[in-house]
Coordinates of C-alpha atoms in Angstrom, one line a residue:
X23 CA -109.2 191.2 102.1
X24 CA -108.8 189.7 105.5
X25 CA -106.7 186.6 104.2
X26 CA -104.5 189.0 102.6
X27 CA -103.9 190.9 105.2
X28 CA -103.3 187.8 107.2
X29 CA -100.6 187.0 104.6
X30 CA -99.2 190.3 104.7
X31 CA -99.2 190.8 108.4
X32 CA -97.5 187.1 109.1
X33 CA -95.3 187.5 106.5
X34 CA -93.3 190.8 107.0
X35 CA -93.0 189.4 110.7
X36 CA -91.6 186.4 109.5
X37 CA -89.2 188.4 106.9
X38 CA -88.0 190.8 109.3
X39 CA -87.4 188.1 112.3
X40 CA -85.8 185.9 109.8
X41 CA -83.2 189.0 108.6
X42 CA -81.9 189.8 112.5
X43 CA -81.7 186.0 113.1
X44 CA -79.9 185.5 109.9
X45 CA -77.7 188.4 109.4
X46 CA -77.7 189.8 113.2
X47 CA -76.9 186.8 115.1
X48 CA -75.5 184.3 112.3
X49 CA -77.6 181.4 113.1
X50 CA -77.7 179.6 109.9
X51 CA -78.9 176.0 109.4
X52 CA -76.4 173.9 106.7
X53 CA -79.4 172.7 104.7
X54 CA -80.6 175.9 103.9
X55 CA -77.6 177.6 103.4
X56 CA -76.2 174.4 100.8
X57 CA -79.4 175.2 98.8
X58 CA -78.9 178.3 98.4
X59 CA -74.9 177.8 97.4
X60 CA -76.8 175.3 95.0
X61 CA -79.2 178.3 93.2
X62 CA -75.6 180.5 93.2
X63 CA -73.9 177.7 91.3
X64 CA -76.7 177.9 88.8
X65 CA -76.3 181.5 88.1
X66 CA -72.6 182.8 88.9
X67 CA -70.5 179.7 89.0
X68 CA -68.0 178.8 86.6
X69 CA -70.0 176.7 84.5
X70 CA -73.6 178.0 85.3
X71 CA -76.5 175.5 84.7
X72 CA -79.8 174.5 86.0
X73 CA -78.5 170.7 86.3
X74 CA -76.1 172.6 89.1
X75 CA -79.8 173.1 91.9
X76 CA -78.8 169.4 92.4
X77 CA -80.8 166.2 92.9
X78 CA -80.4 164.8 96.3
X79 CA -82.6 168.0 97.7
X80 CA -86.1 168.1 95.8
X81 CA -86.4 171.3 93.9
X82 CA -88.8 173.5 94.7
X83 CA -87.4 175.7 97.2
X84 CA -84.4 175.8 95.4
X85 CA -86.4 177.2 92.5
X86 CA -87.9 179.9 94.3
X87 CA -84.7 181.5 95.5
X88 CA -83.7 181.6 92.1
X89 CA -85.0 185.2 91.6
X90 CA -83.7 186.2 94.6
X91 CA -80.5 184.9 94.2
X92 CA -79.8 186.4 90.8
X93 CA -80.1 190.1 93.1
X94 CA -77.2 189.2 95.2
X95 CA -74.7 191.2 93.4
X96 CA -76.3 194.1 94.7
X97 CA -77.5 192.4 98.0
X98 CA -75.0 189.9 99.1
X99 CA -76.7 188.9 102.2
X100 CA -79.5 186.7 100.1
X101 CA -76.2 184.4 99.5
X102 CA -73.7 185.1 102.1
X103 CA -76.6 184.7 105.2
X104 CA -78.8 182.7 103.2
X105 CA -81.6 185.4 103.3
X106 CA -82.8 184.2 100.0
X107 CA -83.8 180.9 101.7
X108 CA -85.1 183.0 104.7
X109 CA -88.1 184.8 102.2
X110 CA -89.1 181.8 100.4
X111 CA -89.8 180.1 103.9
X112 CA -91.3 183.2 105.6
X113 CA -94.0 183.4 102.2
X114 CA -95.0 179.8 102.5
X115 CA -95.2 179.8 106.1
X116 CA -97.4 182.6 106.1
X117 CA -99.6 180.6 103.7
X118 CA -100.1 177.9 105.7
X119 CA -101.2 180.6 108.3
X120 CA -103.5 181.7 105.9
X121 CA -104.8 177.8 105.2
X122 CA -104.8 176.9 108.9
X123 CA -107.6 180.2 109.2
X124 CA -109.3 179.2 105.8
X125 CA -110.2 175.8 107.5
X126 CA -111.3 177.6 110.5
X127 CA -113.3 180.3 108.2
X128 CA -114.4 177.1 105.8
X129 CA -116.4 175.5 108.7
X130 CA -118.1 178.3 109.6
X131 CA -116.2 178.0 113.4
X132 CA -116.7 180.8 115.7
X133 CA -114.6 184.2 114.6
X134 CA -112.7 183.9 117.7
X135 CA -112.0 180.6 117.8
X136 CA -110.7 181.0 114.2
X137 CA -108.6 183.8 115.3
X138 CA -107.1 182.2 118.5
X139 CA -105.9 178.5 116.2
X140 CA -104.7 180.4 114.1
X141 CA -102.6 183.3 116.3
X142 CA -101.2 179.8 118.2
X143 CA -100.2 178.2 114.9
X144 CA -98.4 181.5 114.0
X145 CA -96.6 181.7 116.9
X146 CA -95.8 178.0 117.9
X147 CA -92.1 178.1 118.3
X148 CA -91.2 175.5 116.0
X149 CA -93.4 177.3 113.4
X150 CA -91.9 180.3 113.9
X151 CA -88.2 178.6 113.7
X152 CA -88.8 176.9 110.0
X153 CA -90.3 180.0 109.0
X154 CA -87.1 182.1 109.9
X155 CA -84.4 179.8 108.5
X156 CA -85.3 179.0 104.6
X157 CA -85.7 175.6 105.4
X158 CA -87.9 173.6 103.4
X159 CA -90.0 172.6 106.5
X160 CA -92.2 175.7 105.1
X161 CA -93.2 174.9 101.7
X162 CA -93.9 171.3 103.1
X163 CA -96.1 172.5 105.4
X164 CA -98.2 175.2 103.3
X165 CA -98.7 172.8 101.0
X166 CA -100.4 169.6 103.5
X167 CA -102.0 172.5 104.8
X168 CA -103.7 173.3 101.5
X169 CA -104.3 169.8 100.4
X170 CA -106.1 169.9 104.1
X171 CA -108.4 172.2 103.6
X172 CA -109.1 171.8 99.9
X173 CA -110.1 167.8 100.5
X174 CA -112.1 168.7 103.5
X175 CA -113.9 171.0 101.2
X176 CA -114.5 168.5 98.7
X177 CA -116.0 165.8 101.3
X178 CA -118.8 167.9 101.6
X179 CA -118.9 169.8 98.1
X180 CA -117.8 167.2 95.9
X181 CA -116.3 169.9 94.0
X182 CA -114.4 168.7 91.1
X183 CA -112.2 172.0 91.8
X184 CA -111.6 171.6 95.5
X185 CA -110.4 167.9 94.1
X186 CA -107.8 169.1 91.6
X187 CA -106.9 171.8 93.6
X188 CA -105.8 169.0 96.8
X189 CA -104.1 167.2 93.9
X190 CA -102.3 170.1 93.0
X191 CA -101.1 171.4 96.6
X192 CA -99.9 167.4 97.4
X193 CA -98.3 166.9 94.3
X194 CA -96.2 170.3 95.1
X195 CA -95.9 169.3 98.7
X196 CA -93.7 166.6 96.8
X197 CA -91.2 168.8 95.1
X198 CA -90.3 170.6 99.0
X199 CA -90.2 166.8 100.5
X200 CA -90.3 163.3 100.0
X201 CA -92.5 162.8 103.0
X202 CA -95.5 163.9 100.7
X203 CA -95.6 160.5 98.6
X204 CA -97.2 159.1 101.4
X205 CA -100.2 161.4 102.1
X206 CA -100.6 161.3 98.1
X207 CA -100.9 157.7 98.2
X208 CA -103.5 157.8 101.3
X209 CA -105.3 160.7 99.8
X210 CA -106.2 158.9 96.8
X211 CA -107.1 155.6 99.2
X212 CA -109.6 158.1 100.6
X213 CA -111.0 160.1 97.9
X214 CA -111.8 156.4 96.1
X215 CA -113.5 155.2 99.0
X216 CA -115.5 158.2 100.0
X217 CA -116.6 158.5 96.3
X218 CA -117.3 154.6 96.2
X219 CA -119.5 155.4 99.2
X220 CA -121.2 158.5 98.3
X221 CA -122.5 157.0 95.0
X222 CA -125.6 155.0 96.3
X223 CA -128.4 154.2 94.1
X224 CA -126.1 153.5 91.3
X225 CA -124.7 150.4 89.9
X226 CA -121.7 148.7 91.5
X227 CA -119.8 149.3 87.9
X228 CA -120.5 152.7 88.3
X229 CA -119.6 153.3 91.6
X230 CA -116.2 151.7 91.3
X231 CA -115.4 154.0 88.3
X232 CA -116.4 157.4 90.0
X233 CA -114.0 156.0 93.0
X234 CA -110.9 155.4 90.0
X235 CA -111.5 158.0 88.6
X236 CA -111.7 160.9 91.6
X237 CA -108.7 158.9 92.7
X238 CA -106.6 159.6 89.6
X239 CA -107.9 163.2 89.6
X240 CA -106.2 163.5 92.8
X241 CA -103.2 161.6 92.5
X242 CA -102.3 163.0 89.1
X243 CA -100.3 165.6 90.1
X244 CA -98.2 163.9 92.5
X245 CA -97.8 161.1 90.0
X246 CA -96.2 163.7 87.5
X247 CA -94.1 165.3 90.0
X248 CA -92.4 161.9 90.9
X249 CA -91.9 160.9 87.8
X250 CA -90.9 164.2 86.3
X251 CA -88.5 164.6 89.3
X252 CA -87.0 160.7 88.6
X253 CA -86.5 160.8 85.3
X254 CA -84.9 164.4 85.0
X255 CA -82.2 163.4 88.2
X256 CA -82.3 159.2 86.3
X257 CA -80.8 161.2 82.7
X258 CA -78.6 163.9 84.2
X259 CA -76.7 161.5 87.2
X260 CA -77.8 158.3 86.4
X261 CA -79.5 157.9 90.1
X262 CA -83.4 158.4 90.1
X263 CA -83.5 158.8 93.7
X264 CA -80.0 160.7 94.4
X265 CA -81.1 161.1 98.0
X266 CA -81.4 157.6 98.9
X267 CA -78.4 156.1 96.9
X268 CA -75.9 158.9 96.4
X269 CA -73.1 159.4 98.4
X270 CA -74.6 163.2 99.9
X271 CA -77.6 161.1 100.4
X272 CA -79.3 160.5 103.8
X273 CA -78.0 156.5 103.6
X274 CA -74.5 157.6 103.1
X275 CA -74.8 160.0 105.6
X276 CA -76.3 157.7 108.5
X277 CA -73.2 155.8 107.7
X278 CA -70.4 158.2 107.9
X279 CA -72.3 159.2 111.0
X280 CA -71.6 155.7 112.3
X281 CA -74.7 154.2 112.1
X282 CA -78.7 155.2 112.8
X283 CA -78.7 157.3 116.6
X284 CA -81.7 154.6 117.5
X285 CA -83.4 152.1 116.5
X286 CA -86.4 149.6 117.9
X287 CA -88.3 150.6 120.8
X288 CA -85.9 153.6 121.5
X289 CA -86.8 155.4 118.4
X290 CA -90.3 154.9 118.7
X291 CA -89.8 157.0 122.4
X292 CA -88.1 159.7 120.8
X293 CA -90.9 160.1 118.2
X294 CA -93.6 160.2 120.6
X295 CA -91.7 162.2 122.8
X296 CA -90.9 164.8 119.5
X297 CA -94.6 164.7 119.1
X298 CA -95.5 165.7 122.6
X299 CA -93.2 168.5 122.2
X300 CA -94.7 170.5 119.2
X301 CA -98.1 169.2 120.1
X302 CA -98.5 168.2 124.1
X303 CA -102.3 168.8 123.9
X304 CA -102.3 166.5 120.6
X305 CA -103.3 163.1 123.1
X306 CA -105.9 164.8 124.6
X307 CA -107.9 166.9 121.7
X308 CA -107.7 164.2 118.8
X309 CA -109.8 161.5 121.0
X310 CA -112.3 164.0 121.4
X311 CA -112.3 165.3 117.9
X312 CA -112.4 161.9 116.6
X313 CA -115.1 160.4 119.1
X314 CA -117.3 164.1 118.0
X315 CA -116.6 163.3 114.2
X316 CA -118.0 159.8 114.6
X317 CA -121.3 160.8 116.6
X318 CA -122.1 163.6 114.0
X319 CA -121.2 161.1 110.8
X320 CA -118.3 163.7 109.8
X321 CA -115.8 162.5 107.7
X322 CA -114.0 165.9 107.5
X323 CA -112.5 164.8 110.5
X324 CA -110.8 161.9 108.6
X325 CA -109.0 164.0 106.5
X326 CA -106.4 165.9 108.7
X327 CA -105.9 162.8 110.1
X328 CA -105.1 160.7 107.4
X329 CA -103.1 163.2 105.7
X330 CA -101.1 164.5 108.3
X331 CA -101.1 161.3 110.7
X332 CA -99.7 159.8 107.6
X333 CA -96.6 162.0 107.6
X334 CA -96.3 161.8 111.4
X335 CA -96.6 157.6 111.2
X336 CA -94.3 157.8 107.8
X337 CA -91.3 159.8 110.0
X338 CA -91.5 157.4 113.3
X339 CA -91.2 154.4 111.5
X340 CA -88.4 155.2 109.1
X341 CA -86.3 156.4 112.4
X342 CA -87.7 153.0 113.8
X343 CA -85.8 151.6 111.0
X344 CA -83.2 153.6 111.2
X345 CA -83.5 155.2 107.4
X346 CA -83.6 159.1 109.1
X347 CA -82.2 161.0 111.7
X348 CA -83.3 162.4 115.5
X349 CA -84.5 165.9 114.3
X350 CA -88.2 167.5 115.7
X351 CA -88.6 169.0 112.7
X352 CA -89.6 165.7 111.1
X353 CA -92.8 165.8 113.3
X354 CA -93.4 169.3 112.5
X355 CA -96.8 168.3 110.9
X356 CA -98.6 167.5 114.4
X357 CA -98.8 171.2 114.9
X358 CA -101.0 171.8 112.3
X359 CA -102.8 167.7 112.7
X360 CA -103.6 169.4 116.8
X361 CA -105.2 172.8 115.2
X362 CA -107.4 171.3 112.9
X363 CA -108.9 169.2 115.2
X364 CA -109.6 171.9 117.4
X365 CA -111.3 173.7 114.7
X366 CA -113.0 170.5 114.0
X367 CA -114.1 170.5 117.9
X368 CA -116.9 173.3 116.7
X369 CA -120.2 172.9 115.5
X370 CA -120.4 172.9 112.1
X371 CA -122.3 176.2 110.0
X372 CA -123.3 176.2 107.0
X373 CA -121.5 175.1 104.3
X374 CA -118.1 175.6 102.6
X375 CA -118.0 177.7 99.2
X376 CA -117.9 175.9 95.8
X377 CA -117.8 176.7 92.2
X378 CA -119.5 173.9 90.9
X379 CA -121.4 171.2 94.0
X380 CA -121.5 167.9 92.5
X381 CA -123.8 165.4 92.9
X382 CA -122.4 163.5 95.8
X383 CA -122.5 166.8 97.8
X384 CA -123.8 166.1 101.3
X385 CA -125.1 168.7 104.3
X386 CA -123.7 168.4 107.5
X387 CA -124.8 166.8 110.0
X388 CA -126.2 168.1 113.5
X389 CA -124.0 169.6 115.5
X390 CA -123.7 168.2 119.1
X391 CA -125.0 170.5 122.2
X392 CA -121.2 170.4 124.1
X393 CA -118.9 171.1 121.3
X394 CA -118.7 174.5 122.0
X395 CA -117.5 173.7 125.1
X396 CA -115.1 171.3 124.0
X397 CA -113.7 173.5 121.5
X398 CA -112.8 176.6 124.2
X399 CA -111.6 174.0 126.3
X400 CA -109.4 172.4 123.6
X401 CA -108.2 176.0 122.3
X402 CA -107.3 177.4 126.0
X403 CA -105.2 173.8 126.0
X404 CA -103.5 175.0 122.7
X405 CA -102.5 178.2 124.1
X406 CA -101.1 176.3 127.2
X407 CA -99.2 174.0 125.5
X408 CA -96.8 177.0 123.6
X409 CA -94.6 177.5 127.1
X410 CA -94.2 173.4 126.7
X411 CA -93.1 173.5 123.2
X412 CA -91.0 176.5 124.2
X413 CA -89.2 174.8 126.8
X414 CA -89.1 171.2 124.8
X415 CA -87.0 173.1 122.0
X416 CA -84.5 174.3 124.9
X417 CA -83.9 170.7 125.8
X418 CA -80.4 169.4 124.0
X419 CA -81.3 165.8 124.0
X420 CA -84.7 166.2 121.9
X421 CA -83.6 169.2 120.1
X422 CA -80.3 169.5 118.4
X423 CA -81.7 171.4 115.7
X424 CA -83.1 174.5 117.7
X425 CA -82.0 174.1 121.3
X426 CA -78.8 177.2 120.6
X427 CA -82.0 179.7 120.0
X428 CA -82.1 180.0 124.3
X429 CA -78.5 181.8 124.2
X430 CA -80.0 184.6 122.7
X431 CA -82.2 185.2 125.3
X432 CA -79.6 185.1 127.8
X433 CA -77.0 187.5 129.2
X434 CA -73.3 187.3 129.0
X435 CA -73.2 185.7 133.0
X436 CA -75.6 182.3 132.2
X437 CA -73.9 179.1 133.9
X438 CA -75.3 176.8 132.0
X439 CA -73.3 173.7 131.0
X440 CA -74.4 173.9 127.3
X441 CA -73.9 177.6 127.0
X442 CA -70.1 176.8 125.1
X443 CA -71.8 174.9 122.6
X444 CA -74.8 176.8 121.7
X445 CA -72.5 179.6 120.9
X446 CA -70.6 177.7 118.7
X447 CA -73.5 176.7 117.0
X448 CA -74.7 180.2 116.3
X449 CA -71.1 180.9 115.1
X450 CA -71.9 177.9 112.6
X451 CA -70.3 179.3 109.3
X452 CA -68.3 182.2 110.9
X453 CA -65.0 180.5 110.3
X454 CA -66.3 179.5 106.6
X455 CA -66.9 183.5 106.4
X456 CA -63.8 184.3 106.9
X457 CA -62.2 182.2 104.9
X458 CA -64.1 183.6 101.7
X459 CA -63.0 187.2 102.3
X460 CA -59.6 185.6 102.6
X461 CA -59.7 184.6 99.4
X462 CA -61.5 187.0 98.2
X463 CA -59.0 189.7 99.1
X464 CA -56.7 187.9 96.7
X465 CA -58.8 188.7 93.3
X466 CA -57.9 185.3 92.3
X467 CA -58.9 184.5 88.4
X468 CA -61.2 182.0 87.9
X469 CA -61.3 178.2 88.7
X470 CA -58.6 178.8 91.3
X471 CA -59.9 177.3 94.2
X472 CA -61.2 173.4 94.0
X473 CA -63.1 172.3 97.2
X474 CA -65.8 170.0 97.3
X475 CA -69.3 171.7 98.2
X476 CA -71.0 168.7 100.3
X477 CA -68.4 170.2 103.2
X478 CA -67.6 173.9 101.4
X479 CA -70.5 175.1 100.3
X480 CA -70.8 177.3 103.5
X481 CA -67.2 179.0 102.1
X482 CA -68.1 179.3 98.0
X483 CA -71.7 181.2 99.1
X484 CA -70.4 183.8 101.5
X485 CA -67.8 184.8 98.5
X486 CA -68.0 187.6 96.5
X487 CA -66.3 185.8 93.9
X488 CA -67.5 182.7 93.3
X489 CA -66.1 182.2 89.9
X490 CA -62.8 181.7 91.6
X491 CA -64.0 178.1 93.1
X492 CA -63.7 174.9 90.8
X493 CA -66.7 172.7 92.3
X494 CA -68.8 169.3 91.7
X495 CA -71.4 170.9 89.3
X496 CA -68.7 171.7 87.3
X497 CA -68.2 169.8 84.3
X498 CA -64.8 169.7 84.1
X499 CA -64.5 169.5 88.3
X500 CA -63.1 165.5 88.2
X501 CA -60.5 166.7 84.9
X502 CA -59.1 169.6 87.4
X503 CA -59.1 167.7 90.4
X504 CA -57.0 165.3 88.9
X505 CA -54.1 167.6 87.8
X506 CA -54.9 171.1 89.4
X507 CA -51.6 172.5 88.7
X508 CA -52.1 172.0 84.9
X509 CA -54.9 174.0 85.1
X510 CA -54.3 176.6 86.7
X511 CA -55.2 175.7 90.3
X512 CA -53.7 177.6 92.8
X513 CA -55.3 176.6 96.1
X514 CA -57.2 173.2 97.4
X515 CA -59.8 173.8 100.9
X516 CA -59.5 170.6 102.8
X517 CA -61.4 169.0 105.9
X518 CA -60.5 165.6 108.0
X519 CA -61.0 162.5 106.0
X520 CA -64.0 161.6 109.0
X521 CA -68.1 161.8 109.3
X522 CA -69.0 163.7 106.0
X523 CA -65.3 164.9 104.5
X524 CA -65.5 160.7 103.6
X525 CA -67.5 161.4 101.3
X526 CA -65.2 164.7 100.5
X527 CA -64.2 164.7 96.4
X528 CA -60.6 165.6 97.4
X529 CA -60.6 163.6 100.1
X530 CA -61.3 160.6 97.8
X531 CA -59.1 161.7 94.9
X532 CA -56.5 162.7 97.8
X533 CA -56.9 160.6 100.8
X534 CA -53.9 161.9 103.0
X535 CA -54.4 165.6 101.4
X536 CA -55.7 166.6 104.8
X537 CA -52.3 165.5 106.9
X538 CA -49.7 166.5 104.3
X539 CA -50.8 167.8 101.1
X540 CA -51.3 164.3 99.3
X541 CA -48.2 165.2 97.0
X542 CA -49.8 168.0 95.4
X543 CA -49.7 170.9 97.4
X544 CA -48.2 172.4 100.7
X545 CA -50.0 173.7 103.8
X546 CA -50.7 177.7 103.4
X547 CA -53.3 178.2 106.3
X548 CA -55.0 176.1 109.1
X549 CA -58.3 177.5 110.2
X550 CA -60.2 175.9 113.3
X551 CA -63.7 176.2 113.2
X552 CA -65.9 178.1 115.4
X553 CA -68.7 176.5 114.5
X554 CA -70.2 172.9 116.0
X555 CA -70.0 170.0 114.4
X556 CA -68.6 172.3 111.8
X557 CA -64.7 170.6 110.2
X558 CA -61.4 172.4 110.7
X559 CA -60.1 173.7 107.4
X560 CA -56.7 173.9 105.9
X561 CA -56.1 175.6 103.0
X562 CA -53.0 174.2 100.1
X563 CA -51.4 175.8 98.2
X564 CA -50.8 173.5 94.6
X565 CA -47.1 173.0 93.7
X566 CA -46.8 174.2 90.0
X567 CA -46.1 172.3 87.3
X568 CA -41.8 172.0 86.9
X569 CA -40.5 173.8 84.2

């Protein structure tokens, strides 16, 4: 009853911040919203189909909204706002609240010091953000989070449930982001090696095949998720791994961005540095934590660190290579890698619940005299290190992503030199608002419209209409782009041929469509965005066919 009020609690606070930041002040984040034009293209476009969810993003979050989406004729907001994004990642962050106080609960910590981790995990400002934005930062993290706990479970149960369960939540963890192959793969390392270990007094034979085999249990639903996930995006497009070698891919995008932001030793800083800003007190708890686990002979301790680390290490060394891009929310996993440990920091009590103990079950050891101490001093630094995060996020150069948030805590007479910008990027979209009602105050018939979603999607979901838009999903989309006026075209949305409108449909079937109409059309409106970052659109008008 208490988790569920947890759940309930956390996430009707999440739903209802999410809604005013969302609909209220109009800070939406492109990812999110593209997603969600990508579950409106499977129901209500043109030529609706589940191939339309699309294979550079992994599909789970997409998925979800699916429901939600299909409601949007009566509640447009779940499209126009993305609010259908927004309760998928309120849900699953409020899960991983739940699993952060399971651990807690798990170990038998003390009630308050359960209560406290978990309050600061809640409320960690990052946490809060990817819980309010339908990004899939959420799912990802509910489900390490519950791959956590489950294996820690199992170290001391050996629970063959606790086993597939961890499995289960990693192999999931894969369809909301890449990032979880990793953990998968040093999971299984450490199930195999903690079974191996565990097994004495048995033959060497023996031992090697309870290690396989508890590996495999583990790693079998991540295995099928990768492959499953390949194969359907290999037949449907022809590219298994559509974000890494498409053209909407993160590759293609570094390179219409002009190249990686840093590389070498300067991308190692800005990891470390995002790390100290979701989790300053992260240096100073995980020695402890880590010195404690070795004295007592507890592996738990291991776990969070090699499934979470192994995110963290995976994200600072593809920016190191320059494969990703200079976002925080890449190391959002340290929040929860600095809350376990300072769960761990408690003596351990008892032991965790299972179904079914198996025969490598082990007690835990003694716990040591100070931990007590070391685990209020580690949660009062938890609580301390909020107001860091806080002001961290606020800072441009770390935080692109999240930095805007401060304008809404400040009046109409702030000086600051950034305040221009954050405003533009909470008006991210506006312009791409507007021009949807434009359009859709014209009842246009079907297939009217072509524009290329990788720069319009913001314009296709805020319309009522969006039958009216001819798009890549479309089956026929490359046989209308071709000769719009023979079929019945009557407008093309356009954006500069520069940064991601290269990679533009039109722009590549039209290269100078932008400047003069590329032959096919003539200019009807010119609409500067309001948003950041965000391209200036001109709408054509297609010449019709002579005769």
């Amino acid at each position: 009853m208490r988790t569920r009020l947890l759940f309930a609690g956390a996430a009707l606070v999440y739903l209802v911040l999410g809604w005013l930041l969302a609909v209220r002040y109009g800070y939406l984040m492109g990812d999110a919203l593209s997603r969600v034009q990508a579950v409106q293209a499977v129901l209500f476009s043109r030529d609706p189909h589940l191939a339309a969810i699309g294979f550079v993003f992994t599909p789970l979050t997409a998925l979800l909204e699916l429901p939600l989406v299909a409601l949007s004729p009566w509640l447009p907001a779940l499209t126009r706002y993305g609010v259908a994004g927004v309760v998928v990642s309120a849900l699953f962050m409020a899960g991983a609240v739940v699993q952060v106080y399971g651990i807690g609960v798990d170990r038998g910590a003390p009630r308050w010091l359960t209560a406290l981790v978990t309050a600061v995990f809640a409320v960690n400002p990052m946490i809060l953000c990817y819980a309010l934005t339908g990004m899939s930062e959420a799912p990802f993290v509910f489900c390490v989070c519950w791959g956590v706990r489950r294996l820690i479970r199992w170290v001391r149960t050996d629970d063959i449930h606790d086993l597939i369960t961890a499995g289960a939540a990693l192999g999931l963890g894969y369809l909301a982001r890449y990032d979880a192959v990793v953990p998968i793969a040093v999971a299984a390392a450490f199930v195999a090696l903690r079974s191996y270990r565990a097994s004495r007094g048995r033959t060497r034979g023996d031992r090697l095949a309870a290690g396989v085999l508890d590996a495999l249990i583990l790693i079998g639903p991540g295995v099928l998720a990768v492959l499953t996930w390949f194969v359907t995006s290999w037949l449907l497009t022809g590219e298994g791994l559509a974000q890494f070698s498409s053209a909407y891919g993160n590759a293609a995008i570094i390179e219409q961005s002009g190249g990686a932001a840093q590389q070498g030793l300067a991308a190692l800083g800005f990891s470390a540095a995002g790390l100290l800003v979701l989790a300053p007190a992260l240096p100073l708890i995980a020695p402890v934590a880590l010195a404690l686990g070795l004295r007592r002979r507890d592996v738990e301790v291991l776990v969070p660190t090699l499934v979470l680390g192994s995110v963290l290490a995976f994200q600072a060394y593809a920016y190191f290579r320059g494969a990703t891009f200079p976002l925080l929310r890449f190391y959002i996993a340290g929040i929860p890698l600095v809350c376990v440990y300072t769960l761990q920091l408690a003596p351990p009590v008892g032991a965790p619940p299972a179904r079914r103990p198996g025969r490598n079950a082990r007690p835990r050891g003694a716990a040591l005299p100070r931990a007590r101490a070391a685990a209020a001093l580690a949660a009062a630094l938890l609580v301390l290190s909020l107001p860091l995060t806080a002001l961290g996020l606020a800072e441009p150069t770390l935080s692109v992503q999240q930095y805007a948030l401060r304008s809404l805590f400040t009046g109409p007479g702030d000086t600051a030199p950034t305040v221009d910008t954050e405003r533009r990027i909470l008006a991210s979209f506006r312009t791409e608002r507007a021009i949807a009602d434009y359009l859709d105050a014209q009842h246009l018939p079907d297939g009217s419209v072509v524009t290329d979603s990788v720069s319009g999607f913001g314009i296709v979901v805020a319309s009522d209409n969006p039958k009216q838009f001819v798009i890549p999903s479309d089956e026929d989309f490359i046989t209308v782009l071709s000769d719009p006026a023979a079929h019945g075209v009557r407008y093309i949305l356009a954006v500069p041929a520069t940064g991601r409108g290269a990679a533009d449909a039109v722009n590549r079937r039209y290269p100078t469509i932008y400047e003069n109409g590329g032959e096919v059309a003539v200019l009807e409106l010119e609409a500067p965005n309001d948003g950041q970052d965000q391209p200036d659109w001109r709408l054509y008008r297609v010449i019709p066919p002579r005769g």
